[in-house]
mmCIF file of C-alpha atoms in Angstrom:
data_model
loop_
_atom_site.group_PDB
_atom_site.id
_atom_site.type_symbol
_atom_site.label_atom_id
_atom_site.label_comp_id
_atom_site.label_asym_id
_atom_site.label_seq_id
_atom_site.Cartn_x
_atom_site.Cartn_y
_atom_site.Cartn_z
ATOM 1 C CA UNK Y 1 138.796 219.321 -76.692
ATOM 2 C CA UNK Y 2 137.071 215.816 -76.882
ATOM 3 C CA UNK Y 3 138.034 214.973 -73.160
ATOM 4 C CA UNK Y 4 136.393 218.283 -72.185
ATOM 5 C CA UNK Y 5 133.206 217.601 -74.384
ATOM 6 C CA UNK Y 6 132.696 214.502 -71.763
ATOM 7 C CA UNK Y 7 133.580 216.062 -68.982
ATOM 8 C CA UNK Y 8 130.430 218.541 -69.713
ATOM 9 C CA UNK Y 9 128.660 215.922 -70.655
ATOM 10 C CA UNK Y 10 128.950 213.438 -67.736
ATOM 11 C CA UNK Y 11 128.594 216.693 -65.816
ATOM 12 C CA UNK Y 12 125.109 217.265 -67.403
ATOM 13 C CA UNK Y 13 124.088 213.885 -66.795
ATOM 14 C CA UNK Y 14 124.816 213.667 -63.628
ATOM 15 C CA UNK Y 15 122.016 216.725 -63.138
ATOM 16 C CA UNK Y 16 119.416 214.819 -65.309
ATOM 17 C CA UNK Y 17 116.814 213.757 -62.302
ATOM 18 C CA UNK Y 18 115.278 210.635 -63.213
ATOM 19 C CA UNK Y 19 111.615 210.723 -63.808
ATOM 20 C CA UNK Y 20 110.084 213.465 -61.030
ATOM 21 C CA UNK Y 21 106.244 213.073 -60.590
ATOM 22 C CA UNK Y 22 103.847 215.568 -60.494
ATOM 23 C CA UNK Y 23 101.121 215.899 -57.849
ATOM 24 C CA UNK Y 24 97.320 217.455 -57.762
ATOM 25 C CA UNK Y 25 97.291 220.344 -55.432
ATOM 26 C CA UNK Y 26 97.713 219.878 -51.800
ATOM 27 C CA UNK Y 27 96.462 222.421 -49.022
ATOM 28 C CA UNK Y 28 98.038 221.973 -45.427
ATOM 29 C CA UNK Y 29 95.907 222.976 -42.498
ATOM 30 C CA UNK Y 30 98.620 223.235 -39.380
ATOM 31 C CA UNK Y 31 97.329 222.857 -35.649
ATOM 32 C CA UNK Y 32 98.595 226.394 -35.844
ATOM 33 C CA UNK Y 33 95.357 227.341 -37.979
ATOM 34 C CA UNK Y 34 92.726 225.494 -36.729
ATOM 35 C CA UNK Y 35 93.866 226.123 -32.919
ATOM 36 C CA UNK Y 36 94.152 222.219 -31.764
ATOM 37 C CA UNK Y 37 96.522 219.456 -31.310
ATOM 38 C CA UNK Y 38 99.287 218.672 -33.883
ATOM 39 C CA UNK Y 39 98.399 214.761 -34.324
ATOM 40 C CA UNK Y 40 94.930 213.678 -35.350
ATOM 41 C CA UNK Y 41 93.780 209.872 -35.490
ATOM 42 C CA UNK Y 42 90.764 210.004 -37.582
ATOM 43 C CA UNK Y 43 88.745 212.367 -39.960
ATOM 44 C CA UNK Y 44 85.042 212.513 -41.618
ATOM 45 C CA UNK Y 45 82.589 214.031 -43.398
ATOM 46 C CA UNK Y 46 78.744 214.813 -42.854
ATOM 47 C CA UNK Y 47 76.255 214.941 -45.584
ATOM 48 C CA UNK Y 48 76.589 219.066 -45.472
ATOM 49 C CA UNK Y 49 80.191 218.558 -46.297
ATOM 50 C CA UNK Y 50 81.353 219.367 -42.810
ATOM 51 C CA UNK Y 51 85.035 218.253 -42.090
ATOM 52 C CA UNK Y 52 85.626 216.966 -38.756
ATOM 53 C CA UNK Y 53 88.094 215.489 -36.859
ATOM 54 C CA UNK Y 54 89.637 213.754 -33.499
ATOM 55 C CA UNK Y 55 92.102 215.627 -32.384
ATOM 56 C CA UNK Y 56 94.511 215.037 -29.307
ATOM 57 C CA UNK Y 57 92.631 218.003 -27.628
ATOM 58 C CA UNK Y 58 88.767 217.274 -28.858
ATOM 59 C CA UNK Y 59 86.760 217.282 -31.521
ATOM 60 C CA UNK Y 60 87.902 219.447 -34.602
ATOM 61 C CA UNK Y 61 85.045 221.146 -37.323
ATOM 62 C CA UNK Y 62 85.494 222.789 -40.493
ATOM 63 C CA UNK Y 63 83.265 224.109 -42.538
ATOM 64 C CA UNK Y 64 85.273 225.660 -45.221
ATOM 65 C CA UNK Y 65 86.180 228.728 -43.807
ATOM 66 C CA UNK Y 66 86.071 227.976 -40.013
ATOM 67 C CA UNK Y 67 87.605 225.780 -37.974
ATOM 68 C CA UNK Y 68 86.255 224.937 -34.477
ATOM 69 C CA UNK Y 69 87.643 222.859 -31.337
ATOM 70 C CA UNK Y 70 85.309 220.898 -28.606
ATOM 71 C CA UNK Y 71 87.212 219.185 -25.824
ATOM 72 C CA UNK Y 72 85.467 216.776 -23.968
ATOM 73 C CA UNK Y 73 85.338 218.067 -20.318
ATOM 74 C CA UNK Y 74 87.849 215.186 -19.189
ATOM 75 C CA UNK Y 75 90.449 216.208 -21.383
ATOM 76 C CA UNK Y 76 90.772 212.917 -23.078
ATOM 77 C CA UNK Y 77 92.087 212.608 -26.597
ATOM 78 C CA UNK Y 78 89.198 211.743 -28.937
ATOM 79 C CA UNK Y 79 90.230 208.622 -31.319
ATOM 80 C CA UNK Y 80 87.886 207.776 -33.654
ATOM 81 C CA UNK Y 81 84.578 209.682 -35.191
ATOM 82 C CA UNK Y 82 81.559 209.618 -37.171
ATOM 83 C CA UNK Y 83 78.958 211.932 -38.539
ATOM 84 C CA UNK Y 84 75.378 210.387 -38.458
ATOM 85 C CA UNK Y 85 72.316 212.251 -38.885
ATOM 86 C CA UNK Y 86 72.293 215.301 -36.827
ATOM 87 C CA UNK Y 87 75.281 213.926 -34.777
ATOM 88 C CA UNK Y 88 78.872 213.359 -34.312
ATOM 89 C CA UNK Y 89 79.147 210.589 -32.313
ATOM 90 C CA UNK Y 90 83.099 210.450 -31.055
ATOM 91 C CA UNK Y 91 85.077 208.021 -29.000
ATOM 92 C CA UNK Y 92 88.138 207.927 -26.429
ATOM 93 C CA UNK Y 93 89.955 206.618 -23.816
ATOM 94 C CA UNK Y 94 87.273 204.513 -21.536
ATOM 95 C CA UNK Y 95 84.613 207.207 -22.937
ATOM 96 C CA UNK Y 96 81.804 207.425 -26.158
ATOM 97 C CA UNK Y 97 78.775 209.806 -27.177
ATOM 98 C CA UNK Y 98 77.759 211.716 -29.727
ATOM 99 C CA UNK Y 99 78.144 216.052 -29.703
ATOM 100 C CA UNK Y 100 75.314 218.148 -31.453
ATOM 101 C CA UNK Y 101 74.344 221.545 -31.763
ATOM 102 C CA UNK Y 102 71.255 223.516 -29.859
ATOM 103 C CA UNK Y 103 69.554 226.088 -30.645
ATOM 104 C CA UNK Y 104 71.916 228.474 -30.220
ATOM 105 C CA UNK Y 105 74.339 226.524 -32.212
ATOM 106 C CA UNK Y 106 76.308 225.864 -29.641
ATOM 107 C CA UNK Y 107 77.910 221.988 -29.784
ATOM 108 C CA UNK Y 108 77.323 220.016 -26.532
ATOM 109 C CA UNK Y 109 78.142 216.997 -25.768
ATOM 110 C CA UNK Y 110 76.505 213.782 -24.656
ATOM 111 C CA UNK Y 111 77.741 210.959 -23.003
ATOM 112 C CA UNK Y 112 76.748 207.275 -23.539
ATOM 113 C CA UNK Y 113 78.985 205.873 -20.685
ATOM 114 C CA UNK Y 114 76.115 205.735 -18.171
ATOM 115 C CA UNK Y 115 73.737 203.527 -20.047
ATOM 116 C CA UNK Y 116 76.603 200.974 -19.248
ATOM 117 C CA UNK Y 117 75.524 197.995 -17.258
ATOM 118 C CA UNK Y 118 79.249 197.634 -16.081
ATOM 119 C CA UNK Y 119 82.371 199.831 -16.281
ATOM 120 C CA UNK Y 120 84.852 199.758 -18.598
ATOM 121 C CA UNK Y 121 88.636 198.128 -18.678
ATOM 122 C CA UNK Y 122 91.210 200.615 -19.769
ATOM 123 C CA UNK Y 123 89.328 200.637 -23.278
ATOM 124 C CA UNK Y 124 90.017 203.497 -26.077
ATOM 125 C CA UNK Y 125 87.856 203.308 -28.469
ATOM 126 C CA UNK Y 126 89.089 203.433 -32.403
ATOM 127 C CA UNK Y 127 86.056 203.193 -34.860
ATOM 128 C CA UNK Y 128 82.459 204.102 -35.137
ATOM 129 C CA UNK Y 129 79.879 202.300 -37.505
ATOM 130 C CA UNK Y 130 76.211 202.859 -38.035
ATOM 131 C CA UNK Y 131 74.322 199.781 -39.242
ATOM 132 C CA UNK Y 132 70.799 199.699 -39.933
ATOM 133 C CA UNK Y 133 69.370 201.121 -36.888
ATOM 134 C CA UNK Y 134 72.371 200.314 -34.720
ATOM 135 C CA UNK Y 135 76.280 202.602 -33.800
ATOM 136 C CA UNK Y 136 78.709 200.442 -33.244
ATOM 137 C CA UNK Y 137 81.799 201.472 -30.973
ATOM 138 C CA UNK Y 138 84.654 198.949 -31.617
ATOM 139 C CA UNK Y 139 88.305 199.049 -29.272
ATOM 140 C CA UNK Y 140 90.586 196.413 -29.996
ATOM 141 C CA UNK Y 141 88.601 194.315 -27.158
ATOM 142 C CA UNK Y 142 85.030 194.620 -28.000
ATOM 143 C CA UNK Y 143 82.063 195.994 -29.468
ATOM 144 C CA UNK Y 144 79.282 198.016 -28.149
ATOM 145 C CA UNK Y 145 76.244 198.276 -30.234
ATOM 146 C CA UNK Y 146 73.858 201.538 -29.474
ATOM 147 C CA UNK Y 147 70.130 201.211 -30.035
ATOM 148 C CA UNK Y 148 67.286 202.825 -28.806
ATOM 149 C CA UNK Y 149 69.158 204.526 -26.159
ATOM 150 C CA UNK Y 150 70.614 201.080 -24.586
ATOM 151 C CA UNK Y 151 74.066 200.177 -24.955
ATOM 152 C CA UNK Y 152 74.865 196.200 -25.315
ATOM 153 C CA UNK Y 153 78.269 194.422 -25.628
ATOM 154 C CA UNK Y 154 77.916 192.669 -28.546
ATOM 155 C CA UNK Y 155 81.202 190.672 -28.371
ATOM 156 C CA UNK Y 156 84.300 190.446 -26.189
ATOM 157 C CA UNK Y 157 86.838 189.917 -28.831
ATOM 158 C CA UNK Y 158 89.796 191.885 -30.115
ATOM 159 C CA UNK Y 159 89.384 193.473 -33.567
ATOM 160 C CA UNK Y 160 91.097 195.582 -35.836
ATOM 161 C CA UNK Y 161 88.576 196.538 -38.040
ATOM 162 C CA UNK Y 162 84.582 195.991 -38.222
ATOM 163 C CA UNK Y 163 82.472 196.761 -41.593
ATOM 164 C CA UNK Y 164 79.407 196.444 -43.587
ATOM 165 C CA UNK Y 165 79.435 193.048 -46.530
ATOM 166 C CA UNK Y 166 76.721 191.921 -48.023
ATOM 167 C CA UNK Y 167 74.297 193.483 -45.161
ATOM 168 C CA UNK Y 168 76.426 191.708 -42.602
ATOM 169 C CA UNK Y 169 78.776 192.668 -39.889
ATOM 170 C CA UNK Y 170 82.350 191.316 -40.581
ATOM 171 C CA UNK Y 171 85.095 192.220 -38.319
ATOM 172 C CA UNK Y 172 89.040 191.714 -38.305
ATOM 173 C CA UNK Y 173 89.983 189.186 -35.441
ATOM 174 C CA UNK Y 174 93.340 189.892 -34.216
ATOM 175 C CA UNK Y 175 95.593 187.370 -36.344
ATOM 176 C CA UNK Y 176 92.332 184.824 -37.230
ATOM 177 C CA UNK Y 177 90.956 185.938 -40.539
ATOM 178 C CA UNK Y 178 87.564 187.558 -41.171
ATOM 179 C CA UNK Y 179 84.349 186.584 -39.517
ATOM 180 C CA UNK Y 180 81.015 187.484 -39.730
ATOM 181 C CA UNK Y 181 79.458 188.762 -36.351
ATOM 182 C CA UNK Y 182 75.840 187.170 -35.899
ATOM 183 C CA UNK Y 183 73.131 189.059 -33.799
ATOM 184 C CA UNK Y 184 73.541 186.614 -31.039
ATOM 185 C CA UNK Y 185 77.689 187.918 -30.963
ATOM 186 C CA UNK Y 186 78.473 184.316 -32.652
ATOM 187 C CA UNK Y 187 81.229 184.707 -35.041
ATOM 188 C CA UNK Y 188 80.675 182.877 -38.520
ATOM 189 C CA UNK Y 189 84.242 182.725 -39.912
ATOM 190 C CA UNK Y 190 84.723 184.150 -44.068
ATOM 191 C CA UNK Y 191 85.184 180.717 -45.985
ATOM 192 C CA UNK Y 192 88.509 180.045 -47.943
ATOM 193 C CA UNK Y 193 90.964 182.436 -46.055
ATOM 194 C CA UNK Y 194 94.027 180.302 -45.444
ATOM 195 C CA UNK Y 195 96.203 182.679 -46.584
ATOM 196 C CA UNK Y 196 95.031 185.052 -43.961
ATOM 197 C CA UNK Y 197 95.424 183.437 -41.375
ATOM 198 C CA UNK Y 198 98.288 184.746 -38.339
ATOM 199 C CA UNK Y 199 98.420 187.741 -39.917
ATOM 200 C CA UNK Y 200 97.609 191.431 -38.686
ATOM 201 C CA UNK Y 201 94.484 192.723 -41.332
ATOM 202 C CA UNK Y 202 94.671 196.478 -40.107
ATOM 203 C CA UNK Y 203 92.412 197.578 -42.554
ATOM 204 C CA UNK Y 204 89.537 196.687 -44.746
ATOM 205 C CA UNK Y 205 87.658 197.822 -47.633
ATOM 206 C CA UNK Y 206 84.459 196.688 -49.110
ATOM 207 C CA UNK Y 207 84.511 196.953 -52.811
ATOM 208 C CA UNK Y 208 80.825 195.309 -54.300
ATOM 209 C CA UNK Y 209 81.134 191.385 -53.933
ATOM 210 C CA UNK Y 210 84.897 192.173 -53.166
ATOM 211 C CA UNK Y 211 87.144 193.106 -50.018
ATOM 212 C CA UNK Y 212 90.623 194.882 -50.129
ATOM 213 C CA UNK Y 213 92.589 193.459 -47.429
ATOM 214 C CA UNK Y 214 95.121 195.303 -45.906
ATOM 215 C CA UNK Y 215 98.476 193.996 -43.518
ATOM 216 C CA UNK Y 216 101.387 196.049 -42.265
ATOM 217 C CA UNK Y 217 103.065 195.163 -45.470
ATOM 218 C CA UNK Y 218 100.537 193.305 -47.709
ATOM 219 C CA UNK Y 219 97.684 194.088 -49.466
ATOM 220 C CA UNK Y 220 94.962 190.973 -50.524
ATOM 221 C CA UNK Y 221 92.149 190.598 -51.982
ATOM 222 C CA UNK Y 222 88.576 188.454 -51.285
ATOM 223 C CA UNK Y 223 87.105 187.966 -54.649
ATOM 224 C CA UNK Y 224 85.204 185.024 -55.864
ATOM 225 C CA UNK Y 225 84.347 182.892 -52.407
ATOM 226 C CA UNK Y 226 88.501 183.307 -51.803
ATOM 227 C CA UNK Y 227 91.581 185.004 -50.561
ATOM 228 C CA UNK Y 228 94.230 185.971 -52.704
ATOM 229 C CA UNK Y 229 97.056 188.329 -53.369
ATOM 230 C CA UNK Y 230 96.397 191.811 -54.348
ATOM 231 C CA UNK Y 231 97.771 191.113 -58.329
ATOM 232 C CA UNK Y 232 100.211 194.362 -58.020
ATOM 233 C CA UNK Y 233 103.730 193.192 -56.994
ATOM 234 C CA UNK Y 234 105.200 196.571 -57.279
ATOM 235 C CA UNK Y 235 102.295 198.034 -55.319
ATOM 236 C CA UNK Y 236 103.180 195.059 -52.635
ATOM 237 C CA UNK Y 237 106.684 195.678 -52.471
ATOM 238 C CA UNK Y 238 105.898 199.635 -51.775
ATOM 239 C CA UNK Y 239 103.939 198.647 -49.191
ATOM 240 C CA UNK Y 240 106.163 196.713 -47.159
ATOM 241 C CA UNK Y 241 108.916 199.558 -47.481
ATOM 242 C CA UNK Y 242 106.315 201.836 -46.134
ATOM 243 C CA UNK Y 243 104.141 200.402 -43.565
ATOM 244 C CA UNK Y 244 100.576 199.997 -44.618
ATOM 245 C CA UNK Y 245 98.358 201.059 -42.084
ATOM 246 C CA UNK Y 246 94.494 202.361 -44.000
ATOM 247 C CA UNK Y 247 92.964 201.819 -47.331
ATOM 248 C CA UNK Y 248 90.211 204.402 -49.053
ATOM 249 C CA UNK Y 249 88.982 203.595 -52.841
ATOM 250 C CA UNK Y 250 87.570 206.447 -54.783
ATOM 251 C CA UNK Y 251 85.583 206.203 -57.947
ATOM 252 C CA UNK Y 252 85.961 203.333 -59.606
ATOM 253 C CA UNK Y 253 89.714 202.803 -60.067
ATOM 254 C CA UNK Y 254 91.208 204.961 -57.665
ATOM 255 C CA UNK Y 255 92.502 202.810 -54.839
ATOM 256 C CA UNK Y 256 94.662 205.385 -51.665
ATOM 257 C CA UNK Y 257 96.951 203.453 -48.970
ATOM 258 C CA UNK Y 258 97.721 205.564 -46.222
ATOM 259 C CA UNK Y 259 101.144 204.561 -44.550
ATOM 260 C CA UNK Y 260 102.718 204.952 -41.460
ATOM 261 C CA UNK Y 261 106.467 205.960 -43.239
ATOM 262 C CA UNK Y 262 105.943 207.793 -46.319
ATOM 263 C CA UNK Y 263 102.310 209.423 -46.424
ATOM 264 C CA UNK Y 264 100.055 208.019 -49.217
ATOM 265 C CA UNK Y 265 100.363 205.619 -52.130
ATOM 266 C CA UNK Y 266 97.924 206.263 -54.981
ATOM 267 C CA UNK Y 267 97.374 203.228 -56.942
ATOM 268 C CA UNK Y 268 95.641 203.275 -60.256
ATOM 269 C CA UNK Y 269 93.578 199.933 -60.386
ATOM 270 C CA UNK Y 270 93.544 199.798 -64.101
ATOM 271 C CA UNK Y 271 96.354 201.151 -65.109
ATOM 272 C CA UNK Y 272 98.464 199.856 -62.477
ATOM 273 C CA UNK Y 273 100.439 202.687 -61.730
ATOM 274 C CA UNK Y 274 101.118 204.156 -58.312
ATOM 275 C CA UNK Y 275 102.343 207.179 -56.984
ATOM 276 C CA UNK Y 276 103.149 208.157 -53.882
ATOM 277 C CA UNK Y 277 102.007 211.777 -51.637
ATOM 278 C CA UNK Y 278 104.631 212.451 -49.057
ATOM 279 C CA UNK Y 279 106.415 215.410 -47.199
ATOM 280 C CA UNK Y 280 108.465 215.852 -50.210
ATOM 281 C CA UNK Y 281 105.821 216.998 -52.654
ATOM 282 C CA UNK Y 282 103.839 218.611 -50.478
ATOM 283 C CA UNK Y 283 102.443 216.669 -47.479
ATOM 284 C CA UNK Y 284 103.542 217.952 -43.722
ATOM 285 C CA UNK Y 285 103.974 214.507 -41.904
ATOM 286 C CA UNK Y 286 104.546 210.891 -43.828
ATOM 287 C CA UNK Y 287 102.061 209.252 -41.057
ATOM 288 C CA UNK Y 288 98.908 209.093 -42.245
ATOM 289 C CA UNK Y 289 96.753 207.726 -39.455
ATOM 290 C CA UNK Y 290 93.348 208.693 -41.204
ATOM 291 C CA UNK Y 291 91.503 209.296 -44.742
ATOM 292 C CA UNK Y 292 88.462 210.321 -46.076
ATOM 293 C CA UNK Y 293 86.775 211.595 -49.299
ATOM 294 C CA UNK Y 294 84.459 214.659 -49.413
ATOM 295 C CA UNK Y 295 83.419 217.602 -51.324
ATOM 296 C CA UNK Y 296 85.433 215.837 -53.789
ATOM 297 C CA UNK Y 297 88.661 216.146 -51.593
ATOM 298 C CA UNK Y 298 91.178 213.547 -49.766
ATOM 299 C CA UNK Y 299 91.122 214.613 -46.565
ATOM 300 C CA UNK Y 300 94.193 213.067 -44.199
ATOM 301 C CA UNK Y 301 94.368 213.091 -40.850
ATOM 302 C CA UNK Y 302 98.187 213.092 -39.931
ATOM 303 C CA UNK Y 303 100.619 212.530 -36.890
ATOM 304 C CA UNK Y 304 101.260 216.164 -37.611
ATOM 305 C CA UNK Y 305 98.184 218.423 -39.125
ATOM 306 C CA UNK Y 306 95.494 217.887 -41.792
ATOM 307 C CA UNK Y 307 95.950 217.803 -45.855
ATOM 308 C CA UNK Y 308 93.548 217.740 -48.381
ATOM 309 C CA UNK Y 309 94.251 216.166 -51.778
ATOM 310 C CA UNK Y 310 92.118 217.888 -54.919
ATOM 311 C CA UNK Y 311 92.671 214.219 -57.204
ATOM 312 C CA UNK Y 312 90.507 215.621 -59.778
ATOM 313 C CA UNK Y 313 91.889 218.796 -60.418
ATOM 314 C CA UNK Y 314 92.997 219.625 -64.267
ATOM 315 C CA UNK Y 315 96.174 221.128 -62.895
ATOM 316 C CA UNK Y 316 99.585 219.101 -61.197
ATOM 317 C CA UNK Y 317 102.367 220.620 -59.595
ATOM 318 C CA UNK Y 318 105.746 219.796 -58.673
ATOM 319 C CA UNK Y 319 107.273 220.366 -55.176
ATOM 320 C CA UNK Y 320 110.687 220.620 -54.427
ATOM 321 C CA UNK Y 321 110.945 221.016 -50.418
ATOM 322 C CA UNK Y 322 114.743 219.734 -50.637
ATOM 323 C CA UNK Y 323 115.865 222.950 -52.708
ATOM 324 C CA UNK Y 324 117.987 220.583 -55.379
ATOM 325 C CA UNK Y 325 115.751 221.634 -58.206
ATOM 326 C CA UNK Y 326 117.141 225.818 -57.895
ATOM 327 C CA UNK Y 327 115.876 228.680 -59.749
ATOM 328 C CA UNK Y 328 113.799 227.493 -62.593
ATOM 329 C CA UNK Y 329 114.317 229.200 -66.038
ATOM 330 C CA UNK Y 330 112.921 227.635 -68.604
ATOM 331 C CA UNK Y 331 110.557 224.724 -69.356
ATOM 332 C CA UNK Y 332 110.026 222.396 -72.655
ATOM 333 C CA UNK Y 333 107.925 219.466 -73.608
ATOM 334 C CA UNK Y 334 109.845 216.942 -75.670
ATOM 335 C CA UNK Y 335 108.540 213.066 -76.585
ATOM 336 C CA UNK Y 336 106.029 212.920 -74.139
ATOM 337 C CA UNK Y 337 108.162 214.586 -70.974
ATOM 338 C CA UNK Y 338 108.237 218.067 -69.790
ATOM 339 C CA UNK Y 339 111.763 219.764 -68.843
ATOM 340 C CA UNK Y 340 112.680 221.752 -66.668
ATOM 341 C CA UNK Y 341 116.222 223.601 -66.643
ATOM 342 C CA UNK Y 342 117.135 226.176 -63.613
ATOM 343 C CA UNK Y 343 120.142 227.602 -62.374
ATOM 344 C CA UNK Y 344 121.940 223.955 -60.957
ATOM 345 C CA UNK Y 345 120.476 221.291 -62.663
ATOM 346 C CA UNK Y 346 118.187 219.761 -65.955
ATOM 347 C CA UNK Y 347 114.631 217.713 -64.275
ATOM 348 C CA UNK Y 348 112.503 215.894 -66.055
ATOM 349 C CA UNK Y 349 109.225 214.073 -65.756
ATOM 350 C CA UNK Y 350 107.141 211.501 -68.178
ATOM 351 C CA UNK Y 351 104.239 212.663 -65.943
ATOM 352 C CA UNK Y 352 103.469 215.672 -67.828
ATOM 353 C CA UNK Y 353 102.707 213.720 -71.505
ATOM 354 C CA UNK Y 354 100.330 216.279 -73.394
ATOM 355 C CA UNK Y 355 99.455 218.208 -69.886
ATOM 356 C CA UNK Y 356 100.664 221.743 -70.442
ATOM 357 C CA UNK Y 357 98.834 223.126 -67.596
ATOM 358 C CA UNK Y 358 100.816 220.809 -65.543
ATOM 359 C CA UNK Y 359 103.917 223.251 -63.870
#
């Protein structure tokens, strides 16, 4: 009788998941729905709260209820795009302009290639930045500044990633550190950055006096005139198992890595807890090739579809796409974890402390 008391009970242990996370609600949006491409490389927001997003076939728009597709006449797949004002300026393969509605409503497009003074070599273009007066139209060879309806090359150098600090231009260069970009298209380099130095920054983001630095398996930080570490070794370590490839902070503690293997990392910056968004609690692809925040939403812009993230929502779920967890029949909170026990196993999570509207 004793032997078959621990048989059961190795049995039951054996079905005792350890600690399953919960997640905020997550709506998928599949090419099937809003009628485009399946892989989309970036994704933002206008001040109406317009979604929009470049898509392999064009120019994707959402408004809530609607989603719309533009293709540029040529066919080429748009890479990078920005709301600004009353336009959405986009850019692609040897190609960049801005789309905007007439009268009618109708979107039309515009294209900034023949206030060129010389064509282009085999250049896609990958980000769009308004500063001051100015759009900037970086490929990983060189930046084109747009004002008053002249285009200028502002520098012939590859970049991975150009941005706004301290009212300055700063830009990536390809495995030499941060650098300020001076009108005259002199770059003034960031001072104490050793430590970045022959590394890939893919991403950056400005944080006040600060700057989260982001490698394909690092993140760092610029605080205080230097270059250091991001002070997270567990968030590190994630990192490198997943591929970093863009960084988004919301709020003021809410710090999202997209990655290129296993969707999004969602690191609390106080607490110092992470968890992590991926196809197995509710995401459709684990390659995250874009992010934004809007209408209080993470939006994602995936190899395959569009997600949005509700982070502030009172309510968390947990999704089981592998079918393990079974027929669920009855749930318990006990010492800060909820239970759940269904028809093959016992699952619990320390998520769920004092949430009861957490299922």
């Amino acid at each position: 009788m004793k032997q078959l008391y621990l048989s059961v009970l190795l049995i039951f242990i054996t079905f005792l998941a350890p600690g399953q996370q919960l997640t905020p609600p997550i709506q998928n949006h599949s090419s099937v729905e809003y009628g485009g491409a399946s892989q989309n490389w970036a994704i933002s927001g206008d001040d109406r709260g317009i979604i929009y997003a470049a898509n392999n076939k064009g120019l994707l728009s959402y408004d809530g209820q609607r989603w719309e597709l533009f293709p540029l006449r040529n066919g080429a797949v748009i890479r990078s795009v920005l709301p600004h004002k009353d336009r959405i300026y986009t850019g692609s393969y040897q190609e960049f302009g801005y789309w905007k509605r007439n009268k009618k409503g109708e979107m039309l497009y515009t294209s900034l290639m023949p206030l060129l003074n010389e064509p282009l070599e085999s250049e896609e273009f990958w980000q769009i930045l308004s500063f001051k007066n100015a759009i900037y139209f970086r490929s990983f060879g060189a930046i084109y500044k747009y004002e008053d309806d002249q285009i200028e090359v502002i520098k012939n150098v590859g970049t991975n990633k150009l941005v706004v600090y301290k009212d300055r231009l700063l830009i990536a260069v390809s495995k030499k550190g941060l650098s300020f970009l001076n009108p005259d298209g002199t770059l003034e380099p960031l001072k104490n950055q050793e430590i970045l130095l022959g590394k890939r920054i893919l991403d950056l983001e400005v944080d006040g006096d600060e700057i989260l630095i982001g490698t394909k398996d690092r993140l760092y930080k610029y605080s205080e005139g230097r270059s250091i570490p991001y002070p997270n070794r567990d968030l590190n370590q994630k990192l490198a198992e997943h591929e970093f490839n863009h960084i988004l902070k919301v709020g003021e503690d809410q710090l999202l890595l997209a990655t290129v293997r296993s969707g999004v990392l969602h690191h609390n910056m106080k607490t110092g807890e992470t968890a992590v968004y991926n196809r197995e609690n509710g995401l459709q692809n684990n390659t995250v090739l874009g992010m934004t925040s809007k209408n209080g939403k993470i939006w994602l812009a995936l190899d395959d579809g569009i997600d949005e993230i509700d982070l502030d929502s009172s309510i968390q779920f947990f999704t089981d796409h592998s079918g393990e967890l079974g027929a669920v029949y009855d749930l318990a909170f006990y010492k800060n974890a909820l239970y759940a026990a269904s028809n093959t196993c016992l699952l619990y999570t320390s998520d769920a402390a004092d949430e009861e509207d957490s299922v």
